Coordinates of N, CA and C in Angstrom, one line a residue:
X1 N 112.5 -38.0 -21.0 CA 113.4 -37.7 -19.9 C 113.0 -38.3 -18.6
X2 N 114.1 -38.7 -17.6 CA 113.4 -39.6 -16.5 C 114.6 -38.6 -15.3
X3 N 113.6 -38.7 -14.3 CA 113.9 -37.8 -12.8 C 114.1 -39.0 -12.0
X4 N 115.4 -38.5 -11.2 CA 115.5 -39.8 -9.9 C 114.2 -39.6 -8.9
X5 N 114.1 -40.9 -7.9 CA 112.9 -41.2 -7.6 C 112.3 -40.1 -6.9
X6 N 113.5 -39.6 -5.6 CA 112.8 -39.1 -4.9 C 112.6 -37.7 -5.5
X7 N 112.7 -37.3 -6.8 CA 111.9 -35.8 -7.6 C 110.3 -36.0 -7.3
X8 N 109.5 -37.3 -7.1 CA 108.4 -37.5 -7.6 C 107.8 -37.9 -6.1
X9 N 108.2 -37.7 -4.9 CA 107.7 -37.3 -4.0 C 106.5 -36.8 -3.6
X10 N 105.0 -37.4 -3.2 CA 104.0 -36.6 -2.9 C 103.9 -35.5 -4.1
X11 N 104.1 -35.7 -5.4 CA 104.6 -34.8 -6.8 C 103.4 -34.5 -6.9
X12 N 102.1 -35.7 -7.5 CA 100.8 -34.8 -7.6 C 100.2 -34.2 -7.0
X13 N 100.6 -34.0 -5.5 CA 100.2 -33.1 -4.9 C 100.2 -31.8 -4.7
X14 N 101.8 -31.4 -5.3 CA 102.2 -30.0 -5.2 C 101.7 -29.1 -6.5
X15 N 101.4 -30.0 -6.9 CA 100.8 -29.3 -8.4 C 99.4 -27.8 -8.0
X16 N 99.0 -28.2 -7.3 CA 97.7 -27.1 -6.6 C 97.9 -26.2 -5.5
X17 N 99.4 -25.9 -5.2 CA 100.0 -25.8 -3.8 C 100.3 -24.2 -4.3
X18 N 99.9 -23.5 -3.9 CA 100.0 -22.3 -3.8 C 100.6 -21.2 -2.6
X19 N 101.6 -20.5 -2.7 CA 102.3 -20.3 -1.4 C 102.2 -18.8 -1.3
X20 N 101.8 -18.1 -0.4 CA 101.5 -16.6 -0.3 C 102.6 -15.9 0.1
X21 N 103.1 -15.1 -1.1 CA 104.6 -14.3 -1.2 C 105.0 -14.0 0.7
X22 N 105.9 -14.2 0.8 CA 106.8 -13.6 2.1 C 107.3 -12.2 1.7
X23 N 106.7 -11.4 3.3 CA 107.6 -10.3 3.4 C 108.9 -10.1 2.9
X24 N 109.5 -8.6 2.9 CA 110.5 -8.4 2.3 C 111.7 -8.5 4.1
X25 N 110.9 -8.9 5.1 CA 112.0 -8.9 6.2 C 112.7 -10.2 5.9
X26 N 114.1 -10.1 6.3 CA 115.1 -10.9 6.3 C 114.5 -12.3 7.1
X27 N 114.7 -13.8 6.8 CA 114.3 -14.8 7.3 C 115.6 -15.4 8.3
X28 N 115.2 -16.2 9.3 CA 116.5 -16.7 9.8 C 117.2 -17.4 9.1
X29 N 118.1 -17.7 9.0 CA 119.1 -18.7 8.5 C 120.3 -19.6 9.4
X30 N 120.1 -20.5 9.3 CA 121.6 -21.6 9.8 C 122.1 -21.4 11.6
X31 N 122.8 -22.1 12.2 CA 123.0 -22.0 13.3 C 124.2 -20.7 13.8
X32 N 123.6 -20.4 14.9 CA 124.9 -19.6 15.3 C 126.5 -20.0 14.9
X33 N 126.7 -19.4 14.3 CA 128.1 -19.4 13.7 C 128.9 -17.7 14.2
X34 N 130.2 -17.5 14.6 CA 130.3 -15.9 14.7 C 132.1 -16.0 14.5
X35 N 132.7 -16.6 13.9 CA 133.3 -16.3 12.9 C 134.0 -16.2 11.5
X36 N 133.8 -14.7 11.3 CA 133.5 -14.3 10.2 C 134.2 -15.0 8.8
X37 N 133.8 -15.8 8.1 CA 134.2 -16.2 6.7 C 134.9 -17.9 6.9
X38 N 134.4 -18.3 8.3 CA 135.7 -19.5 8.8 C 134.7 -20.7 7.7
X39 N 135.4 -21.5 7.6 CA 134.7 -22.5 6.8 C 135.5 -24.0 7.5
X40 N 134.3 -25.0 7.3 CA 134.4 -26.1 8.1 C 133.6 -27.8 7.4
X41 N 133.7 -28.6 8.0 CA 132.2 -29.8 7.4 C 131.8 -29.7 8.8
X42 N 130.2 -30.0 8.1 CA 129.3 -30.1 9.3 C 128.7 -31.3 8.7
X43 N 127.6 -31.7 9.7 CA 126.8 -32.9 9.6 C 125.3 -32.9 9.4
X44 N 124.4 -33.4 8.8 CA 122.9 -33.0 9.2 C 122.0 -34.4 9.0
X45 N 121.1 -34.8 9.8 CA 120.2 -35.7 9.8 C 119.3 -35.9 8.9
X46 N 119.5 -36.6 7.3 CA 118.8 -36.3 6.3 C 117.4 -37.5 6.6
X47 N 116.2 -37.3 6.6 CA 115.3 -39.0 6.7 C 114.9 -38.7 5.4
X48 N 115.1 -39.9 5.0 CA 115.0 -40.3 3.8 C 113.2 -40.2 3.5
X49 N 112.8 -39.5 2.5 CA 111.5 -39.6 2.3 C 110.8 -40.6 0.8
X50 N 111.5 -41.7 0.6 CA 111.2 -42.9 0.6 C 112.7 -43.6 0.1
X51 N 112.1 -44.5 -0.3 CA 113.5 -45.8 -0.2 C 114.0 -45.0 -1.8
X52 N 115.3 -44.8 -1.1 CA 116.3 -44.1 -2.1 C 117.9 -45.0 -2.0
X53 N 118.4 -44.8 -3.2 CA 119.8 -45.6 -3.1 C 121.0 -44.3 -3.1
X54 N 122.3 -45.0 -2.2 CA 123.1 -44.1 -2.1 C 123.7 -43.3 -3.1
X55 N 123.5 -43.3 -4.3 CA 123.9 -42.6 -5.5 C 123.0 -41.5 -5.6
X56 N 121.7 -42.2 -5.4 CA 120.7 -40.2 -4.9 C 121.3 -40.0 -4.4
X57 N 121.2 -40.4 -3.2 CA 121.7 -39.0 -2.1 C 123.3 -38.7 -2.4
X58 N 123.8 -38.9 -2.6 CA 125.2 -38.5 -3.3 C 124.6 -37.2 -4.2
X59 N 123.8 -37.5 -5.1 CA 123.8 -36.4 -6.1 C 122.9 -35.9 -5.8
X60 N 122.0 -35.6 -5.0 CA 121.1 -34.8 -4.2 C 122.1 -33.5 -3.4
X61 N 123.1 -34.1 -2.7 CA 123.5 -33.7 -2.1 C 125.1 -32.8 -2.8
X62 N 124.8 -33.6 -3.9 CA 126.8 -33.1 -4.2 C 127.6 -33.6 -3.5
X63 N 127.7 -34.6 -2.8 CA 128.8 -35.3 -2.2 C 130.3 -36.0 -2.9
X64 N 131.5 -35.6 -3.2 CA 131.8 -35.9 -4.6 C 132.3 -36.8 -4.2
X65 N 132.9 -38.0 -3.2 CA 133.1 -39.1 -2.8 C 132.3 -39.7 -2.1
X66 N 132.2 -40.8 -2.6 CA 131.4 -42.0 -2.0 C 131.6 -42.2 -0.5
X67 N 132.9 -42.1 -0.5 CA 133.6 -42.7 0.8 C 133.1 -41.8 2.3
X68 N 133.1 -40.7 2.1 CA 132.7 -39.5 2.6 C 131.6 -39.6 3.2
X69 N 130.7 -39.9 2.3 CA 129.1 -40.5 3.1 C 129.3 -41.6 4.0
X70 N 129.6 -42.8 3.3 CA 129.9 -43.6 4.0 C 131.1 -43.8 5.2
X71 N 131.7 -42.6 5.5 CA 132.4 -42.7 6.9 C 131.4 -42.3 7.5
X72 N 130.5 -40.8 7.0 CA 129.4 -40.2 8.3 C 128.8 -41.3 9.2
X73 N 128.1 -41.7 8.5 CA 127.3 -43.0 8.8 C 128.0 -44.5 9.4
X74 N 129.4 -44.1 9.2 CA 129.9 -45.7 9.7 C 129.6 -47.2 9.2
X75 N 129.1 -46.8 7.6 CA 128.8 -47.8 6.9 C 130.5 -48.6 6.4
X76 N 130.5 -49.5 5.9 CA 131.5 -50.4 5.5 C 132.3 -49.7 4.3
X77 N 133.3 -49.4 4.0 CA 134.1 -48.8 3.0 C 133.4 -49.4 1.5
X78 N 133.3 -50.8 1.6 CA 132.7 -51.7 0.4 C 131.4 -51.2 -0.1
X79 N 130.8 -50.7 0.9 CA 129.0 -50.7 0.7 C 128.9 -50.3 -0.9
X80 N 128.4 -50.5 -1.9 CA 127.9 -50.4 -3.3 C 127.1 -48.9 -3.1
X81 N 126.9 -48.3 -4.0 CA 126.5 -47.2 -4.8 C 125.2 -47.3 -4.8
X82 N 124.5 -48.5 -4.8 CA 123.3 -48.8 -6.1 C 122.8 -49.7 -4.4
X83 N 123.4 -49.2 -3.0 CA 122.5 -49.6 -1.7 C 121.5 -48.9 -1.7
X84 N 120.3 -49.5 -1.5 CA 119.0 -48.9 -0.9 C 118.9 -48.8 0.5
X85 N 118.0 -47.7 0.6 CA 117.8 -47.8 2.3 C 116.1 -46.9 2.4
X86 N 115.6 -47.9 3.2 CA 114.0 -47.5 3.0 C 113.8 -46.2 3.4
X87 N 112.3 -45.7 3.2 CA 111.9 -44.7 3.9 C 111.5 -44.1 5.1
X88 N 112.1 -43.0 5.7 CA 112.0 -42.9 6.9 C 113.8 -42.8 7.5
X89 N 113.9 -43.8 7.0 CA 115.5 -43.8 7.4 C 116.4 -43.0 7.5
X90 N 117.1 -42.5 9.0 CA 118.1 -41.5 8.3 C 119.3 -41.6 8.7
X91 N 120.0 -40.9 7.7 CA 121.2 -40.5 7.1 C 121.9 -39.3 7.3
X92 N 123.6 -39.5 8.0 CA 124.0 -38.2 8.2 C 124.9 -37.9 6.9
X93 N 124.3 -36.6 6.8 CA 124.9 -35.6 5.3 C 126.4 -34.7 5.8
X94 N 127.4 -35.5 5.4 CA 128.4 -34.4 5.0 C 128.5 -33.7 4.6
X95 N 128.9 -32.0 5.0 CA 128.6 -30.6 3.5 C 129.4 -29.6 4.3
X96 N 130.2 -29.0 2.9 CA 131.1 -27.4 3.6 C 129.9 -26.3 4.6
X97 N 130.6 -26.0 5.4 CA 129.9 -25.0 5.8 C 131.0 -23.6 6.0
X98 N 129.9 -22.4 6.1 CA 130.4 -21.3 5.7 C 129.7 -20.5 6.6
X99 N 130.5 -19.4 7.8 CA 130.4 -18.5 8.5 C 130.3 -17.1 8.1
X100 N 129.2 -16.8 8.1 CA 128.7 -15.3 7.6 C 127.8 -14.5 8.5
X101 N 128.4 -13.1 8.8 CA 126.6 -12.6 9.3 C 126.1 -13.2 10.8
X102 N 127.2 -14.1 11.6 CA 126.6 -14.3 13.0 C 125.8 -15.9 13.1
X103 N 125.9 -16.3 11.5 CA 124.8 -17.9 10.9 C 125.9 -18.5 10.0
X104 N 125.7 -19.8 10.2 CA 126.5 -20.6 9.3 C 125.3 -21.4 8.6
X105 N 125.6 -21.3 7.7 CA 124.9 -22.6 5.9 C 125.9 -22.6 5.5
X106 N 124.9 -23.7 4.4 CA 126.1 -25.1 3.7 C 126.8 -23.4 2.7
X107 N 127.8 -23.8 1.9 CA 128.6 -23.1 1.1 C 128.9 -23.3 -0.2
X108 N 127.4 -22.7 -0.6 CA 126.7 -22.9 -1.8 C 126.5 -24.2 -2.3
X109 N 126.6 -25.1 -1.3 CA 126.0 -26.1 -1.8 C 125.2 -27.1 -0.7
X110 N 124.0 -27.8 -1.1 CA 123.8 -28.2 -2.6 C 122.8 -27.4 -3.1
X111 N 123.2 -27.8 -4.5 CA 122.3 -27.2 -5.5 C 121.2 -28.5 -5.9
X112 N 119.5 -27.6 -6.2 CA 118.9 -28.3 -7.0 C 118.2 -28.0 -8.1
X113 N 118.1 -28.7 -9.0 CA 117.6 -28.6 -10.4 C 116.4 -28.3 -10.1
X114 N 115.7 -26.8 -10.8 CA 114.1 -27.1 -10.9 C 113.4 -28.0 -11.8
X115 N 112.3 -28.8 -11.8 CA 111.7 -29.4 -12.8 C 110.5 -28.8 -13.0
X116 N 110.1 -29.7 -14.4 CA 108.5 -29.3 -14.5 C 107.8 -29.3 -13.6
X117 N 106.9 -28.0 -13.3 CA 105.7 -28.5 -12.1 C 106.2 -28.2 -10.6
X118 N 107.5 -28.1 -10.7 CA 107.8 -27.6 -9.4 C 107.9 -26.2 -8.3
X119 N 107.6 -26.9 -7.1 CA 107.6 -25.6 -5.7 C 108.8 -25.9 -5.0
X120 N 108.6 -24.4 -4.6 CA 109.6 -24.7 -3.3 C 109.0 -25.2 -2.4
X121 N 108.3 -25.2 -2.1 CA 107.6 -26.1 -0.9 C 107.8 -27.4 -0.9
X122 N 107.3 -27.8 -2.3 CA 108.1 -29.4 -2.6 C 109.6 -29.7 -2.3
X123 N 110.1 -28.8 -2.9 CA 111.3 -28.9 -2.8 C 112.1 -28.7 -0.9
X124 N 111.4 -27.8 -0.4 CA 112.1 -28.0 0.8 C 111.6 -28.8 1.8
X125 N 110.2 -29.0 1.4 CA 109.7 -30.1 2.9 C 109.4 -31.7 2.5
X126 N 109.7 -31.7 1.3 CA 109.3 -33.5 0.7 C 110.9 -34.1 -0.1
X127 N 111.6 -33.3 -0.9 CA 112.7 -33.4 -1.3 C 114.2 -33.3 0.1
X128 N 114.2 -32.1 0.5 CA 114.9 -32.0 1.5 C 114.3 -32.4 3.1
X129 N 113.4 -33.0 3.0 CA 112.7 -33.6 4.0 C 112.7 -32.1 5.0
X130 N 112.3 -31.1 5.0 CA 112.0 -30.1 5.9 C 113.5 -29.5 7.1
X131 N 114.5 -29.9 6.2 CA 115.8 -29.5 6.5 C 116.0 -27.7 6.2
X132 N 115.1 -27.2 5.8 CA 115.5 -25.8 5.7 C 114.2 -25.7 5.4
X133 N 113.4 -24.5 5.2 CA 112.2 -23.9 5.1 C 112.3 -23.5 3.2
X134 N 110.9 -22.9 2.5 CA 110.7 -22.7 1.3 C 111.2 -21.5 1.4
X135 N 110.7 -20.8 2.5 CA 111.0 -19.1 3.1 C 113.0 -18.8 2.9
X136 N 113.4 -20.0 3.2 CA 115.3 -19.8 3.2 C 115.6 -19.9 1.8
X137 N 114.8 -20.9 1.3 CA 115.6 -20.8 -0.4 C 115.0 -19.9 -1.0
X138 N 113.9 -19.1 -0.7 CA 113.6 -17.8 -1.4 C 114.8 -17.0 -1.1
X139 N 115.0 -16.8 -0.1 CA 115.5 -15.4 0.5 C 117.4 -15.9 -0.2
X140 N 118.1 -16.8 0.2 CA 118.9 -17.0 -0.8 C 119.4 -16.9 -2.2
X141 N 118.2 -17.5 -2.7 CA 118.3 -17.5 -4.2 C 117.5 -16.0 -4.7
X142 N 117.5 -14.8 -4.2 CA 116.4 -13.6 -4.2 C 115.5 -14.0 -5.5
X143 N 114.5 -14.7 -5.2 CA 113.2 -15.6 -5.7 C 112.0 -14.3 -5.1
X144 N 111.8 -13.3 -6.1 CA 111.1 -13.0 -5.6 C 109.6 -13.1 -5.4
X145 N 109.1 -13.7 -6.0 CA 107.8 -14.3 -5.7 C 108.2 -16.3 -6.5
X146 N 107.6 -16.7 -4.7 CA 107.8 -18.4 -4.5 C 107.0 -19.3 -5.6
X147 N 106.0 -18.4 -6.2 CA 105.4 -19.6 -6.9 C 105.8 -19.5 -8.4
X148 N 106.6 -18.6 -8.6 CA 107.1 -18.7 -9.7 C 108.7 -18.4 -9.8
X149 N 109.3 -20.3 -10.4 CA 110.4 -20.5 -10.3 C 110.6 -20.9 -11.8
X150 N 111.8 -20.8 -12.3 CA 111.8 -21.2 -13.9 C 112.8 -22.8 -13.8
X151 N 111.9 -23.5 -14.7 CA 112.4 -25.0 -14.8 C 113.8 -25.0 -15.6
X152 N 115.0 -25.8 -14.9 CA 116.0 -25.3 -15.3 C 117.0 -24.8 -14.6
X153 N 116.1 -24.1 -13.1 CA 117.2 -23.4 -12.6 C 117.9 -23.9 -11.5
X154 N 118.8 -23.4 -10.9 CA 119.7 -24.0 -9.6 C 119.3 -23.2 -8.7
X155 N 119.1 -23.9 -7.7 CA 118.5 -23.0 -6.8 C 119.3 -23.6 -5.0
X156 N 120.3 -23.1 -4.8 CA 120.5 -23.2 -3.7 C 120.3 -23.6 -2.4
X157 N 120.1 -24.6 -1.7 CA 119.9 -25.2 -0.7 C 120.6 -24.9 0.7
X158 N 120.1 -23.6 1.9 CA 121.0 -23.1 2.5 C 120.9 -24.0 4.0
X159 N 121.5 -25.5 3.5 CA 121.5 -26.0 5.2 C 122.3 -25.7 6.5
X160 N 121.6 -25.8 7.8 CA 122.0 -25.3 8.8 C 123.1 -25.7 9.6
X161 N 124.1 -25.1 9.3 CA 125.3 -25.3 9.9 C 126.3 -24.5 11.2
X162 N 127.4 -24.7 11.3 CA 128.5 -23.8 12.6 C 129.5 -24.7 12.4
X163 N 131.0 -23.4 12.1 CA 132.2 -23.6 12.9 C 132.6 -23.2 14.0
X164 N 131.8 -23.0 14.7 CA 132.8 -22.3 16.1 C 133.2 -23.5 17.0
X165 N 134.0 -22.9 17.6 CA 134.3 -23.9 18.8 C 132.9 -23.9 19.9
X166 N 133.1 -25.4 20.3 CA 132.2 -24.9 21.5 C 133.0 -25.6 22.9
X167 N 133.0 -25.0 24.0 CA 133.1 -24.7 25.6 C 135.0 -25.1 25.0
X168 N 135.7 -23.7 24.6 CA 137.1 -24.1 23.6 C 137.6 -25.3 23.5
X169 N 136.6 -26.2 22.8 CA 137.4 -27.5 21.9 C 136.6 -27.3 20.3
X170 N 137.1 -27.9 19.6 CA 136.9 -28.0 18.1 C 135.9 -29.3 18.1
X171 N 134.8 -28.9 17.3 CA 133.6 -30.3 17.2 C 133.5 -30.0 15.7
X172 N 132.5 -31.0 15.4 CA 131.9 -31.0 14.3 C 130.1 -30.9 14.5
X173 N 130.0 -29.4 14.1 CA 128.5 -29.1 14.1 C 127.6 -30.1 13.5
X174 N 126.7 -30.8 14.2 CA 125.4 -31.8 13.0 C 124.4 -31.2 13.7
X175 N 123.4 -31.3 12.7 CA 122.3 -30.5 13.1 C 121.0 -32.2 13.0
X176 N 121.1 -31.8 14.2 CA 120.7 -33.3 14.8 C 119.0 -33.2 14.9
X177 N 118.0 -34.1 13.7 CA 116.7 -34.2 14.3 C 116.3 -34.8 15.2
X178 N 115.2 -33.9 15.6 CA 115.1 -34.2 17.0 C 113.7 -35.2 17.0
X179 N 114.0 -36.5 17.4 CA 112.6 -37.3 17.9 C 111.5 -37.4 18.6
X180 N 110.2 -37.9 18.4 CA 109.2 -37.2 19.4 C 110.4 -38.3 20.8
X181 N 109.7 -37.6 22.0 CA 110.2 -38.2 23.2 C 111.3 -37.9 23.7
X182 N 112.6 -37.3 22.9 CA 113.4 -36.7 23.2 C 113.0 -35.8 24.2
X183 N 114.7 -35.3 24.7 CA 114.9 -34.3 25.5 C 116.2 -33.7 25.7
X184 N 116.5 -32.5 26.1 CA 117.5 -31.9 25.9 C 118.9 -32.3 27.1
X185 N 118.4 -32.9 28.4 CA 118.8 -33.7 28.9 C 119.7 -34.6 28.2
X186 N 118.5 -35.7 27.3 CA 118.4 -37.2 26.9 C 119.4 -36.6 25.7
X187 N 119.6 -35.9 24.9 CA 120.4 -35.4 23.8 C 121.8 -35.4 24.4
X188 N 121.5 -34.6 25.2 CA 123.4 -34.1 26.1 C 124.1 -35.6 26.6
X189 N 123.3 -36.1 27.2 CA 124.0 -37.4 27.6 C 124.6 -38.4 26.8
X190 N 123.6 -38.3 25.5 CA 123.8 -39.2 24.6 C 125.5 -38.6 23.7
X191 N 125.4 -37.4 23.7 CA 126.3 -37.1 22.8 C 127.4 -36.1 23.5
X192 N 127.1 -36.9 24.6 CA 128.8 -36.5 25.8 C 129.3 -34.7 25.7
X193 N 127.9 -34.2 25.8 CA 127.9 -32.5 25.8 C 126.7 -32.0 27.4
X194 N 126.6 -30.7 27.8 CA 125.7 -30.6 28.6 C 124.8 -29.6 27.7
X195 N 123.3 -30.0 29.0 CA 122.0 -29.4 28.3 C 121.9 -27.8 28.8
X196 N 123.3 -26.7 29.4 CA 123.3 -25.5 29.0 C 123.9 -25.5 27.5
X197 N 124.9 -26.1 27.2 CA 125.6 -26.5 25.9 C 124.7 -26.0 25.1
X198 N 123.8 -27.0 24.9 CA 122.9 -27.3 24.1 C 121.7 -26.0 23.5
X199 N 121.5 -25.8 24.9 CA 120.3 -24.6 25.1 C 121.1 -23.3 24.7
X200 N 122.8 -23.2 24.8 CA 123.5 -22.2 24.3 C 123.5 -22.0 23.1
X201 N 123.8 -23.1 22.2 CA 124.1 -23.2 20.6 C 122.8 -22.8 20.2
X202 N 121.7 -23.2 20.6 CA 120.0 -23.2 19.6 C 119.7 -22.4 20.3
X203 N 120.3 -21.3 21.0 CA 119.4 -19.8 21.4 C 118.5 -19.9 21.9
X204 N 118.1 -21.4 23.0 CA 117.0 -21.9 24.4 C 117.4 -20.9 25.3
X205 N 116.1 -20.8 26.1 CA 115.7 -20.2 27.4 C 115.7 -21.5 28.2
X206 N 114.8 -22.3 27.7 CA 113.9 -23.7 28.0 C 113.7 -24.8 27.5
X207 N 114.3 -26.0 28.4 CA 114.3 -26.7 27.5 C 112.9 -27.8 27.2
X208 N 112.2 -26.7 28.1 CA 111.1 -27.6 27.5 C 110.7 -27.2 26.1
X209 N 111.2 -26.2 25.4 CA 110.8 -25.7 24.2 C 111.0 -26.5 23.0
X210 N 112.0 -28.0 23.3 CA 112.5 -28.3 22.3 C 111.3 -29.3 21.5
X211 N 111.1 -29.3 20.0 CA 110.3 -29.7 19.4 C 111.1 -30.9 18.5
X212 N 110.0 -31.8 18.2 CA 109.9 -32.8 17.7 C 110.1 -32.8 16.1
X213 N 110.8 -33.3 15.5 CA 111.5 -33.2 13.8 C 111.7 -31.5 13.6
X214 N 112.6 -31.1 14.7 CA 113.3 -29.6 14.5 C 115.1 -30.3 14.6
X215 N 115.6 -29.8 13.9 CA 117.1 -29.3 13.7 C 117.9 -29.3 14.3
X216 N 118.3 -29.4 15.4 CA 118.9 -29.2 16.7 C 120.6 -28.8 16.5
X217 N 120.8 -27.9 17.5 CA 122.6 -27.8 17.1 C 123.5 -29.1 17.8
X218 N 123.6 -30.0 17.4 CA 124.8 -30.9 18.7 C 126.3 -31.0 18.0
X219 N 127.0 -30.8 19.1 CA 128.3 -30.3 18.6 C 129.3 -31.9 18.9
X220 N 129.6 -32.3 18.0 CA 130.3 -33.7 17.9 C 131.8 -33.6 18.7
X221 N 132.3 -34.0 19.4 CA 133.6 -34.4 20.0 C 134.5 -35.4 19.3
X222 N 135.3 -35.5 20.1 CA 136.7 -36.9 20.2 C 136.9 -37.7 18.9
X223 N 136.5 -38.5 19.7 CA 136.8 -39.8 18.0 C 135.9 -39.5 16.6
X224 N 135.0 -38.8 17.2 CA 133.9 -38.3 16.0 C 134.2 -37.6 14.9
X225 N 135.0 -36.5 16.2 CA 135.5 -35.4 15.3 C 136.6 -35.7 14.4
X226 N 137.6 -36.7 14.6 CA 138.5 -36.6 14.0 C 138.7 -37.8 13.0
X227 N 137.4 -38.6 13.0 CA 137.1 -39.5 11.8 C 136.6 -38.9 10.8
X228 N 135.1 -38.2 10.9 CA 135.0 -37.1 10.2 C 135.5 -36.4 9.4
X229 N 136.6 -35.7 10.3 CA 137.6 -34.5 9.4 C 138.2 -35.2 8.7
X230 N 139.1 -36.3 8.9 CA 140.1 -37.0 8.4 C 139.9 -37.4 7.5
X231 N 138.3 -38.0 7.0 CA 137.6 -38.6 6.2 C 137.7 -37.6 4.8
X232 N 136.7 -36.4 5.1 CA 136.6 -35.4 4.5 C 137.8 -34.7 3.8
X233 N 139.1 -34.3 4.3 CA 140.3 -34.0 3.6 C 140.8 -35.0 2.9
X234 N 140.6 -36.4 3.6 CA 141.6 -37.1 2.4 C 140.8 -37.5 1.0
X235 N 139.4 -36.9 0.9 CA 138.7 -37.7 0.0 C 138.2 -36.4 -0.7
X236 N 139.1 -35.1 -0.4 CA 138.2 -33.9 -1.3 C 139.8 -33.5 -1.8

């Protein structure tokens, strides 16, 4: 039996990785979201952790049209299936999101297959490139102790999302990584929002707080928003 590439990720390494059970207190989950059951697409900055072709990440992700990725990204309608794109590289992930509880995550999906030999640890900081923590897919999937998962199983992937409006217009939530050198400033400008905006949605005091390959909430506008959506209904 043969695993797509990026299953085998830093793989011999996880084999000795041992993770010391988490408390039974509740973990954070997903971005400020605060209404109740609203559902929406959001966006997230996947970096590819090595050269993977768009049919992984399609099935990584559960993406069930091609087309759909390829508007995120603003790649060509034509682009092939069987495109590579090196490592490091990243990619915005299309995925339902779902308002619960004051937090939005994806909406039950995606799902991933356990394999032989596998962690969550693997699975959330080398597979999902550190888009959610090992601590969230425990607490989702009630995994009650992390180092023992059974091969075979589905295990839920709760990425960080929001439908709310923000300053009353309608966006599309991406949870935007953040680069060393960034700034909350340099964010706002870039993506035609302000840096209270910003410090509003990710629950900032300060924006000097903001850290480097963390998650960020940026709330997408105008023509973004409505290529996006447009994209997403006519192709689901």
């Amino acid at each position: 039996m043969t695993f797509p590439d990026w299953v085998w990720v830093f793989f011999p390494m996880i084999l000795f990785i041992s993770i010391q059970t988490t408390s039974s207190q509740p973990i954070s989950l997903g971005f400020k979201c605060t209404t109740p059951n609203k559902t929406c697409t959001s966006l997230i900055d996947y970096k590819l952790p090595n050269t993977t072709t768009l049919s992984s990440i399609q099935n990584l992700f559960q993406i069930k049209n091609l087309r759909t990725l390829l508007s995120a990204n603003n790649l060509p309608i034509t682009t092939p299936q069987n495109q590579s794109f090196p490592s490091s590289q990243i990619l915005k992930i299309p995925f339902p999101c779902l308002c619960q509880n004051n937090s939005g995550i994806s909406n039950r999906r995606p799902y991933y297959t356990v394999v032989p030999n596998d962690g969550l640890y693997h699975i959330a900081a080398e597979v999902f490139s550190r888009l959610v923590t090992y601590q969230q897919i425990q607490q989702v999937n009630g995994i009650p102790d992390p180092n023992k998962i059974e091969v075979g199983a589905k295990l839920w992937v709760p990425l960080p999302c929001s439908c709310d409006d923000v300053d009353g217009e309608s966006v599309v939530h991406c949870g935007y990584l953040v680069a060393s050198g960034n700034s909350v400033g340099g964010i706002a400008q870039r993506f035609n929002t302000t840096e209270k905006t910003l410090l509003d949605l990710n629950g900032m005091s300060d924006a000097k707080d903001l850290k480097a390959d963390s998650i960020f909430d940026v709330p997408l506008k105008g023509k973004f928003y409505y290529y996006c959506y447009t994209e997403y209904f006519f192709t689901h």
